[in-house]
Coordinates of C-alpha atoms in Angstrom, one line a residue:
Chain F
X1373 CA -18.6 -35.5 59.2
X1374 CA -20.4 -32.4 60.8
X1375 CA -24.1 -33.0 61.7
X1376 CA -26.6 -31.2 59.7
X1377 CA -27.7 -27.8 61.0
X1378 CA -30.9 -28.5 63.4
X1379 CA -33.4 -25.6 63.0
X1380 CA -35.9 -25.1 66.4
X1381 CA -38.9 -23.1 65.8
X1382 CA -42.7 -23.3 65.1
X1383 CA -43.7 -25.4 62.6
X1384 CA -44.7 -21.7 60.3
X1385 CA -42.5 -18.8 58.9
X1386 CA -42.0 -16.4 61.1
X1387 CA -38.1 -15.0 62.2
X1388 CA -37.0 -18.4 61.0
X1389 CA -38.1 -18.4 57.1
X1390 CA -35.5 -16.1 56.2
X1391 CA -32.8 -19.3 57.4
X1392 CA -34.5 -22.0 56.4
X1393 CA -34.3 -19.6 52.7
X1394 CA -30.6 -18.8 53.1
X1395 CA -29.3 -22.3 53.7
X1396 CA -31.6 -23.5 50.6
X1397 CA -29.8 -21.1 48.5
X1398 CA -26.3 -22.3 50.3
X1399 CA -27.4 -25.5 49.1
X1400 CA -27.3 -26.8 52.5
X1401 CA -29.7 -29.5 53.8
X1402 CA -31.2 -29.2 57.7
X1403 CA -33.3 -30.5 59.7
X1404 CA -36.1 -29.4 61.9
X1405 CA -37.4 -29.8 65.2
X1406 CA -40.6 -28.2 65.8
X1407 CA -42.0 -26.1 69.1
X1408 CA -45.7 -27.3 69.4
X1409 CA -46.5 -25.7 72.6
X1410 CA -45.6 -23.4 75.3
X1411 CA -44.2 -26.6 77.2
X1412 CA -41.9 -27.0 74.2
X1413 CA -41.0 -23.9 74.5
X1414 CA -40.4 -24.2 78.2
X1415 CA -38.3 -27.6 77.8
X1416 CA -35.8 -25.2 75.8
X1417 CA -35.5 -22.4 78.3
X1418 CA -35.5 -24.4 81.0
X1419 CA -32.7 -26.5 79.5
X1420 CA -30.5 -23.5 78.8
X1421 CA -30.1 -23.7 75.4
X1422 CA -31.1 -20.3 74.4
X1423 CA -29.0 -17.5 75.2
X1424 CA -32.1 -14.8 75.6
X1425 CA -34.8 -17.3 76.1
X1426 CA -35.9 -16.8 72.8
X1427 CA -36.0 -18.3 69.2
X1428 CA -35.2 -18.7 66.4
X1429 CA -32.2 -20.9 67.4
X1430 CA -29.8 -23.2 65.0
X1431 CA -27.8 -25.6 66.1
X1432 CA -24.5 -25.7 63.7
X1433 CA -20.9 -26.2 64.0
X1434 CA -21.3 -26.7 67.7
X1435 CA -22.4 -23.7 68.7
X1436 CA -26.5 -22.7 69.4
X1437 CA -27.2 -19.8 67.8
X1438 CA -30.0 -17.4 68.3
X1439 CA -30.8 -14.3 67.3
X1440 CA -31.7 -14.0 63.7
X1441 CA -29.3 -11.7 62.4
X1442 CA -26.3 -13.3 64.2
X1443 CA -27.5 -16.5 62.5
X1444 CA -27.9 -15.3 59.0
X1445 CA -24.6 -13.6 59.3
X1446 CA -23.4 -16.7 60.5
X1447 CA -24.5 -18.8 57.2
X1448 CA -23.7 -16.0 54.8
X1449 CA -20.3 -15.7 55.8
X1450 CA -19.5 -19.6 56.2
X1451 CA -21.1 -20.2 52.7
X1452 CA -19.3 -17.1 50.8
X1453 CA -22.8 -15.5 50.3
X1454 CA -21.9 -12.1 51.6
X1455 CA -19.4 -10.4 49.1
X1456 CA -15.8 -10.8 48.5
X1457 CA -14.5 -7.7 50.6
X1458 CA -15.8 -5.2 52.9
X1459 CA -17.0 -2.9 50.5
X1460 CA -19.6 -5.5 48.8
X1461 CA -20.1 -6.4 52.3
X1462 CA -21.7 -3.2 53.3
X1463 CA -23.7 -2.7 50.3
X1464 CA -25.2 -6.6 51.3
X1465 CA -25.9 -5.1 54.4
X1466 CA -27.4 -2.0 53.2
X1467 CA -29.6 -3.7 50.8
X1468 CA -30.3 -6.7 53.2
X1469 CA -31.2 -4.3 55.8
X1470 CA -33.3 -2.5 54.0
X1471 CA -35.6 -5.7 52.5
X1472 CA -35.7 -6.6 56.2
X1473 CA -37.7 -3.6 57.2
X1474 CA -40.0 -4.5 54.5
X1475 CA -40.1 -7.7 56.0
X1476 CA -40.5 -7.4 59.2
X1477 CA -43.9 -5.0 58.2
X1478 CA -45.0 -7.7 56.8
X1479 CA -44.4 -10.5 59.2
X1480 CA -46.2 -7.7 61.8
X1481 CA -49.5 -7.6 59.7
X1482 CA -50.2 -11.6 61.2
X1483 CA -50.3 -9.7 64.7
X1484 CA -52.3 -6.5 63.8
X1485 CA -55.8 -5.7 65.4
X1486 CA -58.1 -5.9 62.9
X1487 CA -58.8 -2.6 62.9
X1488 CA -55.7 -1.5 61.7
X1489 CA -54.9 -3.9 59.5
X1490 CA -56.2 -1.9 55.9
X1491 CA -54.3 0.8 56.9
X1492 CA -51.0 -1.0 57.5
X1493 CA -51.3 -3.0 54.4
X1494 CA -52.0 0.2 52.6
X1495 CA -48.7 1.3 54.2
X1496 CA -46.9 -1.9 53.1
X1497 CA -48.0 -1.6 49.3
X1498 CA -46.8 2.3 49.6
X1499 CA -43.7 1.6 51.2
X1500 CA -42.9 -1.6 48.5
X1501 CA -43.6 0.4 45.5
X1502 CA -42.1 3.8 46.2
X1503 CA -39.5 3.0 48.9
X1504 CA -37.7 -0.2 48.7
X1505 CA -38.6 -2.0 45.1
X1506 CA -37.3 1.4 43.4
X1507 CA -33.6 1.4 45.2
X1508 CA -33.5 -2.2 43.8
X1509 CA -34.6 -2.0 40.3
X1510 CA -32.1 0.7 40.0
X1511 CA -28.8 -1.0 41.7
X1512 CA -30.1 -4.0 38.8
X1513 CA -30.5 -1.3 36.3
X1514 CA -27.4 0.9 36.6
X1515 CA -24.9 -1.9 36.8
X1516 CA -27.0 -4.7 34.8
X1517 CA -25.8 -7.9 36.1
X1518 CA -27.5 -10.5 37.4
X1519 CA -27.3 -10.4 40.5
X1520 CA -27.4 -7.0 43.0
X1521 CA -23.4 -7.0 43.9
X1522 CA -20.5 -8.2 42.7
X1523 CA -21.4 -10.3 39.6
X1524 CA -22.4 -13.0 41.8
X1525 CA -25.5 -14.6 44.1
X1526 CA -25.1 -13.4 47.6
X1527 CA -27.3 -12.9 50.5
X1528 CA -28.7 -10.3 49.2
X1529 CA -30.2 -11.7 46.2
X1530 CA -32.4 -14.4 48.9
X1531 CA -33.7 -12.3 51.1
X1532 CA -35.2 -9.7 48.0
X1533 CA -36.0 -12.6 46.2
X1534 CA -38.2 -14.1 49.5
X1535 CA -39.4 -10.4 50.4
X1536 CA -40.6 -10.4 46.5
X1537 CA -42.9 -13.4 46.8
X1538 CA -44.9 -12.0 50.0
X1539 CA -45.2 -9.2 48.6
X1540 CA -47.0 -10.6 45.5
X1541 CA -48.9 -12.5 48.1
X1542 CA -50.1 -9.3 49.4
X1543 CA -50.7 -8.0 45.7
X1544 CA -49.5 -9.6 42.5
X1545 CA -49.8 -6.3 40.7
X1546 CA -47.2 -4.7 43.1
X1547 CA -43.9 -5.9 41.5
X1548 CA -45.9 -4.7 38.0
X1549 CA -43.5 -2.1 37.1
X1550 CA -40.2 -3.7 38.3
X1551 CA -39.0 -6.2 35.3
X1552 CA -35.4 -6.7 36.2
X1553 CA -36.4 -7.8 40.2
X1554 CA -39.4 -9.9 38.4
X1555 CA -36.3 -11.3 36.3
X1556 CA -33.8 -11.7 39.3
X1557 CA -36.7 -13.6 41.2
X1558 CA -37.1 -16.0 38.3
X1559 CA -33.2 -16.8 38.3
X1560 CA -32.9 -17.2 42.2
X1561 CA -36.0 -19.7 41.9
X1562 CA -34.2 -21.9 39.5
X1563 CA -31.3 -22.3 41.3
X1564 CA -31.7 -26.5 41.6
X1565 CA -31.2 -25.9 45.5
X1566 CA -33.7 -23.0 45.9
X1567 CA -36.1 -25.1 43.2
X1568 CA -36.5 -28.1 45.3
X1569 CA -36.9 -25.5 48.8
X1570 CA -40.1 -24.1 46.8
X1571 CA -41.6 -27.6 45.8
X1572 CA -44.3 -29.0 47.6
X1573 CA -42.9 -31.2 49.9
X1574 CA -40.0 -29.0 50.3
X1575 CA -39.2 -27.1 53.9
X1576 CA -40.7 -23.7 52.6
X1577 CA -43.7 -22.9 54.6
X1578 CA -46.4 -21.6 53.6
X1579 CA -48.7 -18.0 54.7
X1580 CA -49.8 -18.2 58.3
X1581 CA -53.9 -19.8 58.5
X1582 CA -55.8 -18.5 61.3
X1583 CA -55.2 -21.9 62.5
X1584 CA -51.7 -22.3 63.0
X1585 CA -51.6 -18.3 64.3
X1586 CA -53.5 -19.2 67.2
X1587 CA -50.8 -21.9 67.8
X1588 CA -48.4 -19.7 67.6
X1589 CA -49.9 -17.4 70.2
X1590 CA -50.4 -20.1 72.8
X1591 CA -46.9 -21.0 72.3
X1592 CA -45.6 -17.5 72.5
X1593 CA -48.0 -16.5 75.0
X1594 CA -49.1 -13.7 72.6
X1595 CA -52.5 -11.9 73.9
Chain Y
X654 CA -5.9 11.6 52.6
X655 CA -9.6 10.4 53.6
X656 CA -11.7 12.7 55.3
X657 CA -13.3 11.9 58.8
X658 CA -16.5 9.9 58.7
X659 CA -19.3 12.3 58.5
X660 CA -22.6 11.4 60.8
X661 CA -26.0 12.3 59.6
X662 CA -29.0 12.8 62.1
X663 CA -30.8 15.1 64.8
X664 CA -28.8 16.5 68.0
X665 CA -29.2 13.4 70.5
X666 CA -28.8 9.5 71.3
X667 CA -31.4 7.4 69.0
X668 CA -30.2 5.3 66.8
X669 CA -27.0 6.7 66.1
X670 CA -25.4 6.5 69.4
X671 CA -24.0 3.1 69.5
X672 CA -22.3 4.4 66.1
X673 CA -20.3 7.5 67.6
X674 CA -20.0 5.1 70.7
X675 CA -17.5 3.0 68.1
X676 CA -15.7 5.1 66.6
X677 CA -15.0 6.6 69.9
X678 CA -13.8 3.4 70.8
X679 CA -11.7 2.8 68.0
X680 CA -10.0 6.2 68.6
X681 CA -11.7 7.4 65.3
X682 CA -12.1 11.3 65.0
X683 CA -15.9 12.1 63.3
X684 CA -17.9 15.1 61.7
X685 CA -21.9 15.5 62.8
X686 CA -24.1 17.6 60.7
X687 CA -27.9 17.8 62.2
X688 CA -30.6 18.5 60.5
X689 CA -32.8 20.3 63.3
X690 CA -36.4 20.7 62.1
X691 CA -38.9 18.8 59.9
X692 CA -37.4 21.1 56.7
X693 CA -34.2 20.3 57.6
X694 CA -34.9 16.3 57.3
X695 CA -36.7 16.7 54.0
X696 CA -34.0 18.4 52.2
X697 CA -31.7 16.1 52.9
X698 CA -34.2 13.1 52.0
X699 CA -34.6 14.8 48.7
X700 CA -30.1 15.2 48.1
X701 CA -30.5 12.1 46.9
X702 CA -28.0 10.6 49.9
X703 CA -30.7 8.1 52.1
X704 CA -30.9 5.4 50.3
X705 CA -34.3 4.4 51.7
X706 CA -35.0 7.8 53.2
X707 CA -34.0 7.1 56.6
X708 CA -31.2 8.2 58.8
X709 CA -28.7 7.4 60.5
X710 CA -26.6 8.0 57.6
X711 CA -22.6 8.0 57.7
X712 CA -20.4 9.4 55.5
X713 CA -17.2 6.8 54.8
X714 CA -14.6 5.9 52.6
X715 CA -16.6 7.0 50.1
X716 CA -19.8 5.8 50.4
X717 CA -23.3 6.7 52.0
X718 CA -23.7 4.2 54.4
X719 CA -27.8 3.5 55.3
X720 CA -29.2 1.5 58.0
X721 CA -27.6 1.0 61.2
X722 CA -26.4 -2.3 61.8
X723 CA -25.1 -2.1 58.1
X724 CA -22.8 0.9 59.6
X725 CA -22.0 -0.7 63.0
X726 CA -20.7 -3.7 61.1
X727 CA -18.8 -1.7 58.7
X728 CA -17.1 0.1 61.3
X729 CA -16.4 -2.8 63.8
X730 CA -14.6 -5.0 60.8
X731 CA -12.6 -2.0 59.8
X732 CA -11.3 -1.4 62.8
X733 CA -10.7 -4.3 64.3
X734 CA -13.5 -4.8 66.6
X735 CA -15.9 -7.8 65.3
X736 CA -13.6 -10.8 66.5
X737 CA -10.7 -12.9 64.9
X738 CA -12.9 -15.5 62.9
X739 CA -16.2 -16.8 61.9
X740 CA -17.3 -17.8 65.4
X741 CA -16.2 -15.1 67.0
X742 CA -17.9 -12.7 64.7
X743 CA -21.6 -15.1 65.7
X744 CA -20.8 -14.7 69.6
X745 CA -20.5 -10.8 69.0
X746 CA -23.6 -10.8 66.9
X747 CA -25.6 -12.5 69.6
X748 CA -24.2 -10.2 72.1
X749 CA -24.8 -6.9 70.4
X750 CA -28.3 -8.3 68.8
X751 CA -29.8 -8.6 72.3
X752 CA -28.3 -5.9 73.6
X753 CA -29.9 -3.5 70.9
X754 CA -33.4 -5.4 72.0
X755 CA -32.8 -4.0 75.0
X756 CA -31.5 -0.5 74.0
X757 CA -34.4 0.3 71.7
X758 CA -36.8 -0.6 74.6
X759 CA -34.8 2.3 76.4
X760 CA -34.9 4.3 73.6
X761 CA -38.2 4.3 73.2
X762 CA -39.2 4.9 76.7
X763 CA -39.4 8.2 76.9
X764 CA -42.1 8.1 73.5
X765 CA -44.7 6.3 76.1
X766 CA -48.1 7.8 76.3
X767 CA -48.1 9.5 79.9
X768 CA -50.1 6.5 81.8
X769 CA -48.4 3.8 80.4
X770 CA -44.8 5.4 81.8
X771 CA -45.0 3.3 85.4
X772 CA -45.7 0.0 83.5
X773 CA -42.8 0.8 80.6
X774 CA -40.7 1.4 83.0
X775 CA -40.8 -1.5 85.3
X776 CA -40.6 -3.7 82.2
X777 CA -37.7 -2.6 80.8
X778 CA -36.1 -3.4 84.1
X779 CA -37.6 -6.6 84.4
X780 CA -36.0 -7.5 81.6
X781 CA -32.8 -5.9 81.5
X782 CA -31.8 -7.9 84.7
X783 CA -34.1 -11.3 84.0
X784 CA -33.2 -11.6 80.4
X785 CA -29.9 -9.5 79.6
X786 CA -27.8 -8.9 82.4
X787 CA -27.5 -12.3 83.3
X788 CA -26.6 -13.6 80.1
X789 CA -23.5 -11.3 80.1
X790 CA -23.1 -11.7 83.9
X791 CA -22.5 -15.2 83.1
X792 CA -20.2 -14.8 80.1
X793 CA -17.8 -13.0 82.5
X794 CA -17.9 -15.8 84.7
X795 CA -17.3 -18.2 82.9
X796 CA -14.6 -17.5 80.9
X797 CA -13.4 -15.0 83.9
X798 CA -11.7 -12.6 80.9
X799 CA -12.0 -9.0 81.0
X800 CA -14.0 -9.0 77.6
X801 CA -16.7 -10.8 76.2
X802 CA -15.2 -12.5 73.6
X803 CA -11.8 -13.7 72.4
X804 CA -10.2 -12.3 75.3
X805 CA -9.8 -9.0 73.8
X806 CA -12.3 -5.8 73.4
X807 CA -15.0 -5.7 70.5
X808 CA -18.2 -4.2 69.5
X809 CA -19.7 -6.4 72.0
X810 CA -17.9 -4.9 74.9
X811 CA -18.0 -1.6 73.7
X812 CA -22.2 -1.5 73.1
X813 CA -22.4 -3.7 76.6
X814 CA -21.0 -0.4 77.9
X815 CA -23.3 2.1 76.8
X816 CA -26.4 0.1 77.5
X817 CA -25.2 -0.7 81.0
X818 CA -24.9 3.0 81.5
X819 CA -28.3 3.4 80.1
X820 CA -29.9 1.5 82.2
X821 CA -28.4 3.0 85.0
X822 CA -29.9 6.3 84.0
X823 CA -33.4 4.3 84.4
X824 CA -32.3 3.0 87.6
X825 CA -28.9 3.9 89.3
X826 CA -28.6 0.3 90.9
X827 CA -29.6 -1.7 88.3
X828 CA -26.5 -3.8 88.2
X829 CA -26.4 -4.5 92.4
X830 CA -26.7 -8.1 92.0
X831 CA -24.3 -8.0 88.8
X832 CA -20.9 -7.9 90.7
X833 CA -18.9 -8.8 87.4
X834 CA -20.6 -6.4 85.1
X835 CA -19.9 -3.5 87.8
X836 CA -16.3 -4.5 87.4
X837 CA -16.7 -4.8 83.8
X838 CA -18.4 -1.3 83.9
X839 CA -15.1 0.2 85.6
X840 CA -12.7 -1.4 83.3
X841 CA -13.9 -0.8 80.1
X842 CA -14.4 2.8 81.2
X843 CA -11.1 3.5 82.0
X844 CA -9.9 2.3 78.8
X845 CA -8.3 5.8 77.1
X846 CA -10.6 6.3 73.8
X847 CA -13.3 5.5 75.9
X848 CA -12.8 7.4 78.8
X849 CA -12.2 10.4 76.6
X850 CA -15.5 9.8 74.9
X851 CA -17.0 9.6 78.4
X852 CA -16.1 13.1 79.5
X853 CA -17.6 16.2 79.5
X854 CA -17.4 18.1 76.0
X855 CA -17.3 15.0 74.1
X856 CA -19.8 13.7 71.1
X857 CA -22.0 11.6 73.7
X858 CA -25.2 13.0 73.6
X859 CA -27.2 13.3 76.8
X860 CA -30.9 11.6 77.2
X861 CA -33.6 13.1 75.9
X862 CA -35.5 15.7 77.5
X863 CA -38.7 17.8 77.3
X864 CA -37.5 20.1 74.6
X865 CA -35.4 17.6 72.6
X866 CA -38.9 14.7 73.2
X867 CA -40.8 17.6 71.1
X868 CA -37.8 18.3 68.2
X869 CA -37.6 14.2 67.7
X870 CA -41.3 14.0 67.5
X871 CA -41.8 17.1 65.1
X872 CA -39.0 16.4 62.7
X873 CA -40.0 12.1 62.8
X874 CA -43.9 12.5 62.8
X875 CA -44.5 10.3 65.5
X876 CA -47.5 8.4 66.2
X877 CA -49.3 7.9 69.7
X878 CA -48.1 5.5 72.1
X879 CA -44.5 4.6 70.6
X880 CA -43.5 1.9 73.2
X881 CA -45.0 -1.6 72.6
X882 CA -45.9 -0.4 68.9
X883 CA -42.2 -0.5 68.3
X884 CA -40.8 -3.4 70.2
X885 CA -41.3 -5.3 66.7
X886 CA -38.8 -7.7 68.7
X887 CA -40.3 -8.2 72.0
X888 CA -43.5 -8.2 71.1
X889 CA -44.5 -11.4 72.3
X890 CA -43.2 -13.3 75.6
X891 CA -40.9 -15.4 73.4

């Protein structure tokens, strides 16, 4: 009986949310071991375990994986979450892609001086409403199926789904005007595997407190 | 009959190199149509064909294909280059994923404000033979195959290439204490799509210099002080 897959990362969201997501949505239960400090981190490196010195890294199927895209590619493809030929593949990867820029502008605003920080989030609400929720509402709209390609939940549908609620962190009023990705969010969130991920008590974690991002600073030796 | 891919994006390297650095590789002939000036890059934003307004964009079998690694992965599975199974396909991944952290740091470099240059510079190094060179040093060692992975050439091999040679333009003796990746260097070079690609008249675009820094930065609006700004993934010493 394989081993559950064993996440290693800080005990917060960061490049490691979007896995923990995934693997909900596979229906796949892991397990956790958290880096508290830079010596944790240390007792990683220094035991060779990851390939660039870096996390996120998964242990699964024997292998260690790091790097976030290789591991999400990983989970997609072993759990049939990334299309049914190369054709819906590259549209996933189009569409994944482009939620991950949106992401990642997000996940940056945690280490922004605070000068710049209304700027940026004016750029952010900008770049969600006219830039990336559009393309979305319109693949939903123009095929109207329930899900962005192929008739059926891939990766895809997770990662806009998890973009969707930070961005309605940010600003409810930003997904206003988008009904169908509103509706697509609502139908990802009831998926019984994906319900229980978003329960308290289940392995979702929550916004970054100032607390926990000075943790994360010390551990990543981030000025 | 299928028309040849057709490549989407300014006269030089950025992000689209690794792209025409594949094809190349896979023996595939390709169309470039650049968009030179500010104008340019507009009107082909408002066409309808950039699917979040962003280039590289590739024309192929009949679709627009946005966003680079969606591209890279599109052309390594068609032709061949993204491993036998699952688990080959994650080794590949992790090669080429830290290899583009690497590349974009190059990339980037000559965007540096003027007195940060030194400092850029000598990081880039740092890492490329603390963090990445090793890592593939050792692959080659221990499985002592002439590729990366599954003992035949992929992406992997193919984008391990170009960044080696990048980094040599940085510092010609970067690889000196990497005696299997010099060897790797030579082999994969001499490999016949790739040493065509490698000569004189071919698709490789050259670095970036004076005049070409100023088109990128006019047609992109560029901010001040590119480097760290941008190295989204290396931004901390994780």
């Amino acid at each position: 009986m394989a081993a559950k897959p064993k996440l290693h990362y800080f005990n917060g969201r960061g490049r490691m949310e979007s896995i923990r997501w995934l693997l909900a949505a596979a229906g796949v239960e892991f397990e956790e071991k958290f880096i508290d400090t830079a010596e944790d981190l240390d007792k990683l490196k220094n035991d060779g375990l990851l390939m660039f010195q870096q996390v996120p890294m998964v242990e699964i199927d024997g292998m260690k994986l790091v790097q976030t895209r290789a591991i999400l590619n990983y989970i997609a493809s072993k759990y049939n979450l990334y299309g049914k030929d190369m054709k819906e593949r590259a549209l996933i990867d189009m569409y994944t892609e482009g939620v991950a820029d949106l992401n990642e502008m997000i996940l940056q605003l945690a280490l922004c001086p605070p000068g710049e920080k209304d700027a940026k989030i004016a750029l952010i609400k900008e770049r969600t409403t006219n830039r990336y929720l559009p393309v979305f509402e319109k693949v939903l709209k123009s095929h109207g199926q329930d899900y962005l390609v192929g008739n059926k939940l891939s990766r895809a549908d997770v990662h806009m789904v998890e973009v969707l609620y930070y961005v309605e962190e940010l600003d409810s009023s930003l997904t206003a005007n988008f009904p169908l990705l509103k509706a697509l969010k609502t139908r990802v969130s009831s998926l019984p595997t994906v319900k229980k991920f978003l329960q308290p008590g289940g392995q979702r974690k929550p916004p970054i407190d100032e607390k926990s991002l000075e943790k994360a600073k010390k551990i990543f030796k981030i000025k | 009959m299928a028309g040849k891919p057709r490549l989407h994006y300014f006269n030089g390297r950025g992000r689209m190199e690794t792209v025409r650095w594949l094809l190349a590789a896979a023996g595939v002939e390709f169309e470039e149509q650049f968009f030179e000036t500010r104008d340019e890059f507009e009107k082909l934003i408002q066409g309808g064909t950039l699917m979040f307004e962003q280039v590289p964009m590739v024309e192929i079998d009949g679709m627009n294909l946005v966003e680079t690694r969606a591209i890279l992965r599109y052309i390594a599975a068609k032709y061949d280059l993204y491993g036998r199974n699952l688990k080959e396909q994650a080794w590949i991944d992790m090669y080429v994923e830290g290899l583009k952290d690497l590349s974009d740091m190059i990339m980037y470099f000559p965007l540096s404000l003027p007195e940060e240059k030194d400092m850029n510079l000598e990081y880039i190094l740092e890492r490329a033979t603390s963090r990445f060179f090793p890592v593939y040093e050792k692959a080659l060692r221990n499985h002592g195959q002439d590729f990366l992975v599954g003992n035949r050439l992929s992406w992997a091999d193919i984008q391990l290439l170009e960044v080696i040679l990048m980094a040599e333009e940085c510092k010609p003796s970067v690889l000196s204490d990497f005696p299997l990746l010099q060897e790797f260097k030579a082999r994969i070079s001499h490999i016949p799509t790739i040493n065509k690609f490698l000569q004189p008249g071919s698709q490789r675009k050259p670095p970036l210099d004076e005049e070409s820094i100023k088109t990128v930065k006019n047609i992109f609006k560029f901010e001040r002080g590119m480097f760290l700004k941008n190295m989204a993934t290396i931004v901390a010493e994780y």
